C-alpha positions as CSV (number, residue, x, y, z in Angstrom):
1,M,24.5,-47.5,-20.7
2,V,23.6,-47.8,-24.3
3,S,20.0,-48.0,-23.5
4,S,19.9,-44.7,-21.4
5,V,21.9,-43.0,-24.5
6,V,19.3,-44.2,-26.8
7,A,16.4,-43.0,-24.5
8,A,18.1,-39.6,-24.2
9,A,18.2,-39.4,-27.6
10,V,15.0,-40.2,-28.5
11,G,13.7,-38.1,-26.0
12,F,15.6,-35.3,-27.1
13,V,14.5,-35.8,-30.9
14,F,10.7,-36.0,-30.0
15,A,10.7,-32.7,-27.8
16,L,12.6,-31.0,-30.4
17,L,10.6,-32.0,-33.2
18,F,7.2,-32.1,-31.4
19,T,7.1,-28.6,-29.3
20,P,6.7,-26.4,-32.4
21,L,3.5,-28.5,-33.0
22,A,2.2,-28.2,-29.4
23,I,3.1,-24.5,-29.6
24,R,0.5,-24.0,-32.5
25,A,-1.9,-26.5,-31.0
26,L,-1.9,-24.6,-27.8
27,A,-2.1,-21.4,-29.6
28,R,-5.3,-22.3,-31.7
29,L,-6.9,-23.5,-28.0
30,R,-5.8,-19.8,-26.7
31,A,-4.0,-21.8,-23.8
32,G,-1.9,-18.6,-23.2
33,Q,-0.1,-18.2,-19.9
34,P,-1.8,-15.3,-17.5
35,I,0.7,-13.1,-15.9
36,R,0.1,-11.5,-12.6
37,D,-0.1,-7.7,-12.4
38,I,2.4,-7.7,-9.6
39,N,5.3,-9.5,-11.5
40,P,8.2,-7.7,-12.7
41,A,7.1,-5.0,-15.6
42,A,9.4,-7.3,-18.0
43,H,7.1,-10.1,-17.8
44,Q,4.1,-8.7,-19.2
45,V,5.4,-9.4,-22.8
46,K,5.1,-13.2,-22.0
47,R,1.3,-12.6,-21.4
48,G,-0.6,-15.1,-23.8
49,T,2.6,-17.3,-24.4
50,P,1.4,-21.0,-24.7
51,T,1.5,-22.9,-21.4
52,M,1.1,-26.6,-20.4
53,G,4.2,-27.3,-22.4
54,G,5.1,-29.8,-19.9
55,L,2.8,-32.4,-21.7
56,V,5.6,-32.4,-24.4
57,F,8.6,-33.7,-22.2
58,I,6.1,-36.1,-20.0
59,V,5.0,-37.8,-23.3
60,G,8.7,-37.6,-24.6
61,T,10.0,-39.2,-21.4
62,V,7.4,-42.0,-21.4
63,L,8.0,-42.8,-25.2
64,A,11.9,-42.7,-24.7
65,Y,11.5,-45.1,-22.0
66,M,9.7,-47.5,-23.9
67,V,12.4,-47.4,-26.7
68,G,15.1,-47.5,-24.3
69,H,13.7,-50.7,-22.9
70,L,13.7,-52.3,-26.4
71,V,17.2,-51.7,-26.5
72,M,17.8,-52.9,-23.1
73,N,16.0,-56.1,-23.9
74,A,17.9,-56.6,-27.1
75,L,21.2,-56.6,-25.1
76,P,23.7,-59.6,-24.9
77,D,23.0,-62.5,-22.5
78,G,24.9,-61.7,-19.4
79,Q,24.0,-58.1,-18.4
80,I,22.2,-57.6,-15.4
81,V,18.9,-55.8,-16.6
82,P,15.3,-56.4,-15.8
83,P,13.4,-58.4,-18.4
84,G,10.8,-55.6,-19.1
85,P,9.3,-52.7,-17.4
86,T,9.8,-52.9,-13.6
87,M,8.1,-51.5,-10.1
88,T,10.9,-49.1,-10.3
89,G,9.9,-47.4,-13.8
90,F,6.1,-47.7,-12.8
91,V,7.0,-45.6,-9.9
92,L,9.2,-42.9,-11.3
93,L,7.2,-42.4,-14.6
94,G,3.7,-42.9,-12.2
95,L,5.2,-39.7,-10.1
96,M,5.9,-37.7,-13.1
97,V,2.6,-38.6,-14.8
98,F,0.6,-37.9,-11.6
99,C,2.0,-34.8,-10.3
100,G,2.0,-33.3,-13.9
101,G,-1.6,-34.0,-13.6
102,I,-2.1,-31.9,-10.6
103,G,-0.2,-29.2,-12.6
104,F,-2.3,-29.8,-15.7
105,V,-5.4,-29.2,-13.7
106,D,-4.0,-26.0,-12.3
107,D,-2.9,-24.6,-15.7
108,F,-6.3,-25.5,-17.3
109,L,-8.2,-23.5,-14.6
110,K,-5.9,-20.8,-15.1
111,V,-6.2,-20.9,-19.0
112,T,-10.0,-21.4,-18.7
113,K,-10.7,-18.4,-16.1
114,K,-8.1,-16.1,-17.8
115,N,-6.5,-15.4,-14.5
116,T,-3.7,-16.7,-12.5
117,A,-5.7,-18.0,-9.5
118,G,-5.8,-21.8,-10.7
119,L,-6.2,-24.6,-8.4
120,S,-6.1,-23.4,-4.7
121,G,-2.9,-24.2,-2.7
122,R,-4.8,-26.2,-0.2
123,W,-6.1,-28.6,-3.1
124,K,-2.5,-29.0,-4.5
125,L,-1.4,-30.0,-1.2
126,V,-4.3,-32.3,-0.8
127,L,-3.6,-34.0,-4.0
128,Q,0.4,-34.2,-3.6
129,L,-0.6,-35.8,-0.3
130,V,-2.7,-38.6,-1.9
131,I,0.0,-39.2,-4.7
132,G,2.8,-39.1,-2.2
133,T,0.9,-41.8,0.0
134,G,-0.1,-44.0,-3.0
135,F,3.1,-44.4,-4.5
136,G,5.0,-44.3,-1.3
137,V,3.2,-47.5,-0.4
138,V,3.6,-49.1,-3.6
139,A,7.2,-48.1,-3.6
140,L,7.8,-49.7,-0.2
141,G,5.2,-52.9,-0.5
142,F,6.3,-54.6,-3.7
143,P,10.1,-56.0,-3.2
144,S,11.7,-57.6,-6.1
145,T,12.7,-61.4,-5.7
146,A,15.8,-60.3,-4.3
147,G,14.0,-58.5,-1.5
148,W,14.7,-54.7,-2.8
149,S,11.9,-52.3,-2.9
150,V,12.2,-48.9,-4.5
151,S,12.2,-47.1,-1.3
152,G,13.6,-48.3,1.9
153,T,12.9,-48.0,5.8
154,R,16.3,-46.5,6.4
155,L,17.1,-42.8,5.6
156,S,19.8,-42.2,3.1
157,F,22.8,-39.9,2.3
158,V,24.8,-41.6,-0.5
159,R,23.8,-44.7,0.9
160,E,21.2,-46.1,3.5
161,I,22.3,-45.1,7.0
162,S,22.0,-48.4,8.8
163,W,21.2,-46.7,12.2
164,L,18.3,-44.4,11.0
165,N,15.6,-46.9,10.6
166,V,12.3,-45.1,10.6
167,G,10.1,-48.3,10.0
168,Q,7.3,-48.6,7.3
169,V,5.2,-45.9,8.2
170,G,8.2,-43.5,8.5
171,A,9.2,-44.6,5.4
172,V,6.1,-43.3,3.6
173,V,6.0,-40.2,5.4
174,V,9.5,-39.4,4.3
175,F,8.6,-40.3,0.8
176,I,5.6,-37.8,0.9
177,A,7.6,-35.0,2.4
178,V,10.0,-35.4,-0.4
179,V,7.5,-35.4,-2.9
180,M,6.1,-32.5,-1.7
181,A,9.0,-30.6,-1.3
182,S,10.4,-31.1,-4.5
183,T,7.4,-30.5,-6.5
184,N,6.7,-27.2,-4.8
185,A,10.3,-26.3,-4.9
186,V,10.5,-26.9,-9.0
187,N,7.2,-25.1,-9.1
188,L,8.7,-21.9,-7.4
189,T,11.8,-22.2,-9.6
190,D,9.7,-22.0,-13.0
191,G,9.5,-18.3,-13.2
192,L,12.2,-17.4,-15.8
193,D,12.4,-18.6,-19.2
194,G,14.8,-21.8,-19.4
195,L,15.4,-21.5,-15.5
196,A,13.5,-24.8,-14.2
197,T,14.2,-26.6,-17.5
198,G,17.8,-26.3,-17.7
199,T,18.3,-26.9,-13.7
200,S,16.0,-29.8,-13.7
201,M,18.0,-31.3,-16.7
202,I,21.3,-31.0,-14.9
203,V,19.9,-32.8,-12.0
204,L,18.3,-35.5,-13.9
205,A,21.6,-35.8,-16.0
206,A,23.5,-36.3,-12.3
207,Y,21.0,-38.9,-11.2
208,G,21.5,-40.8,-14.4
209,L,25.4,-40.8,-13.5
210,I,24.7,-42.0,-10.3
211,S,22.2,-44.6,-11.3
212,F,24.6,-46.0,-13.9
213,W,27.5,-46.3,-11.3
214,Q,25.2,-48.0,-8.8
215,Y,24.3,-50.5,-11.7
216,R,28.1,-51.0,-12.1
217,H,28.3,-51.7,-8.4
218,W,25.2,-53.4,-7.8
219,C,24.9,-56.1,-5.1
220,A,22.8,-58.2,-7.8
221,D,26.1,-59.1,-9.7
222,P,27.8,-62.1,-8.1
223,A,31.1,-60.4,-8.7
224,A,30.4,-57.4,-6.7
225,Q,32.5,-56.5,-3.8
226,P,30.3,-56.5,-0.7
227,A,31.9,-53.4,0.7
228,L,31.4,-51.3,-2.6
229,C,28.1,-52.6,-3.9
230,F,24.7,-50.7,-3.8
231,E,21.6,-52.5,-2.5
232,V,19.2,-50.7,-4.5
233,R,16.4,-52.0,-7.0
234,D,16.8,-51.7,-10.7
235,P,19.5,-48.8,-11.0
236,L,19.8,-49.3,-14.8
237,E,16.0,-48.4,-14.9
238,T,16.7,-45.6,-13.0
239,A,19.3,-44.5,-15.3
240,L,17.1,-45.0,-18.1
241,V,14.1,-42.7,-16.9
242,A,16.9,-40.2,-15.9
243,G,18.2,-40.2,-19.4
244,A,14.8,-40.2,-21.3
245,A,13.4,-36.9,-19.3
246,A,17.2,-34.9,-19.4
247,G,16.9,-35.7,-23.1
248,A,13.4,-34.7,-23.6
249,L,14.3,-31.4,-21.6
250,L,17.2,-30.5,-23.5
251,G,14.9,-30.6,-26.6
252,F,12.5,-28.7,-25.0
253,L,15.0,-26.2,-24.0
254,W,15.4,-25.2,-27.6
255,W,11.8,-23.8,-27.5
256,N,12.0,-22.5,-24.0
257,T,15.0,-20.6,-23.4
258,S,14.7,-16.7,-23.7
259,P,12.7,-15.4,-25.3
260,A,10.4,-18.6,-24.5
261,R,8.1,-19.5,-27.3
262,I,6.3,-22.0,-24.8
263,I,6.1,-22.3,-21.1
264,M,6.3,-25.4,-19.4
265,G,3.6,-24.5,-16.8
266,D,2.6,-26.1,-13.5
267,T,2.2,-29.3,-15.6
268,G,5.8,-29.1,-16.4
269,S,7.2,-28.2,-13.0
270,M,5.2,-30.6,-10.9
271,A,6.1,-33.6,-12.9
272,L,9.5,-32.8,-12.9
273,G,9.7,-32.2,-9.2
274,G,7.7,-35.7,-8.5
275,L,10.5,-37.3,-10.9
276,I,13.4,-36.1,-9.0
277,A,11.7,-36.9,-5.8
278,G,11.3,-40.6,-6.9
279,Q,14.9,-40.6,-8.2
280,A,16.2,-39.6,-4.5
281,V,14.1,-42.1,-3.2
282,A,15.1,-45.2,-5.7
283,T,18.8,-44.2,-5.6
284,R,18.7,-43.8,-1.7
285,T,20.1,-40.5,-2.0
286,V,17.3,-38.6,0.0
287,L,19.5,-36.4,2.0
288,L,21.9,-35.6,-0.7
289,L,19.0,-34.2,-2.7
290,P,19.2,-30.8,-1.1
291,L,22.8,-30.7,-2.5
292,L,22.2,-31.9,-5.7
293,A,19.0,-29.7,-6.3
294,A,20.8,-26.8,-4.6
295,L,19.4,-24.2,-6.7
296,F,15.8,-25.3,-5.8
297,V,16.4,-25.2,-2.2
298,T,17.9,-21.8,-2.4
299,I,14.9,-20.1,-4.3
300,T,12.6,-22.3,-1.9
301,M,14.3,-20.9,1.1
302,S,14.2,-17.3,-0.3
303,R,10.2,-17.7,-0.3
304,I,10.1,-18.8,3.0
305,I,12.7,-16.1,4.3
306,Q,10.6,-13.6,2.7
307,Y,7.1,-14.9,4.3
308,T,8.5,-15.3,7.6
309,S,10.0,-12.0,7.7
310,F,7.2,-10.1,6.3
311,K,4.7,-11.9,8.8
312,T,6.9,-11.4,12.0
313,T,8.4,-8.1,11.4
314,G,6.4,-6.3,8.3
315,K,9.4,-6.0,6.4
316,R,10.8,-7.9,3.3
317,V,14.3,-9.2,3.0
318,F,14.2,-9.3,-0.8
319,R,12.7,-6.7,-3.1
320,M,10.5,-9.8,-4.5
321,S,10.6,-13.5,-3.9
322,P,11.2,-16.1,-5.2
323,L,15.0,-15.1,-5.5
324,H,15.1,-14.7,-9.4
325,H,12.5,-11.9,-9.1
326,H,14.6,-10.0,-6.5
327,F,17.6,-9.7,-8.9
328,E,15.2,-8.9,-11.8
329,L,14.2,-5.8,-9.7
330,V,17.8,-5.1,-8.8
331,G,18.4,-4.9,-12.6
332,W,19.7,-8.2,-13.8
333,H,19.0,-9.1,-17.4
334,E,16.8,-12.5,-17.6
335,V,19.4,-14.3,-19.5
336,T,22.2,-13.3,-16.9
337,I,19.9,-14.4,-14.0
338,V,19.3,-17.8,-15.8
339,T,22.6,-18.4,-16.8
340,R,24.3,-17.5,-13.4
341,F,21.7,-19.9,-11.6
342,W,22.3,-22.6,-13.9
343,I,25.9,-22.4,-12.4
344,I,24.9,-22.6,-9.1
345,A,22.9,-25.7,-10.1
346,G,25.8,-27.3,-11.6
347,A,28.2,-26.3,-8.5
348,G,25.5,-27.9,-6.4
349,V,25.6,-31.4,-8.5
350,A,29.1,-31.3,-8.8
351,A,29.7,-31.0,-4.9
352,A,27.0,-33.9,-4.7
353,L,28.6,-36.3,-7.2
354,G,32.0,-35.4,-5.5
355,L,30.4,-36.7,-2.0
356,F,28.9,-39.7,-3.9
357,Y,32.4,-40.5,-5.5
358,G,34.2,-39.7,-2.4
359,D,32.3,-42.4,-0.1
360,H,33.3,-45.0,-2.7
361,L,36.8,-44.2,-2.6
362,S,36.4,-44.3,1.3
363,R,35.5,-47.9,0.9
364,L,38.4,-49.2,-1.5
365,P,40.4,-52.0,0.1
């Protein structure tokens, strides 16, 4: 737990101090955010705000993870910790960096072309498919000495479900689906100042708690009760990454909240989506993710409903999608929308954590 707290603190301080430097550097490079003309009129004042701010908390997360590992390795003997960076850390940070790379290419094209076109949706999906496949194979194909891999062949809710074995190919397909769904959901949510940042921070903080609980009841501990323990790989490593990212997001939020002085861009939203997907797989909570990420799911569904309704009936259900833009047009202030949506995100996380802990209680003798 100490290493996760240290990582969160390092990530927070790094993002808090270095985001202003990134703002000035991106402004000099004229890396301003293009704004679509069809967006609500209030968004036009954001035109030219430095984008690609996700680079700050990506670097901050990786740096904080490294510092956290130094602390972890300095813990007293007897602690059940990995001796150094593990395959779990490689998969989680790899997903964050590579998915963020897709977003960076998209942001770079937008900035250089001075329009909102960026990378085509087809290429985004293709690159997400490639990254999901690559890391899905790695997550399944390199088990620890105890025989546990980062992902598993069984679907999971709060634990793996023994009778839902999808096999190795199915496990990679599920991994790809989770990565693609999560990256696009966070990307859709990134439409108001601080909305995706705060929501992602809440979700990652929850994964930090889940991972640490799994560490305290890890099957690798000889004293663990078989009925209560979790068969996961490197739960303290998962908590370390979650803490590092949550801390970095908190520091970034200082500058990203309304009125934002910097925008995370697709660089940040896709990086966060990739990391959250990796957390769901590594903690064996894939089917719990829709509740943990309730706001992301709600906003994504609003887009799907709007598209389906317009294509089939020619009518729109919402004034504009995703959902936060609908409430803007209804007349809600941006800060009001973000605050209330954070409450929804918190409620989803609270319900998910309740189910997670409820499963533990149900297994007590």
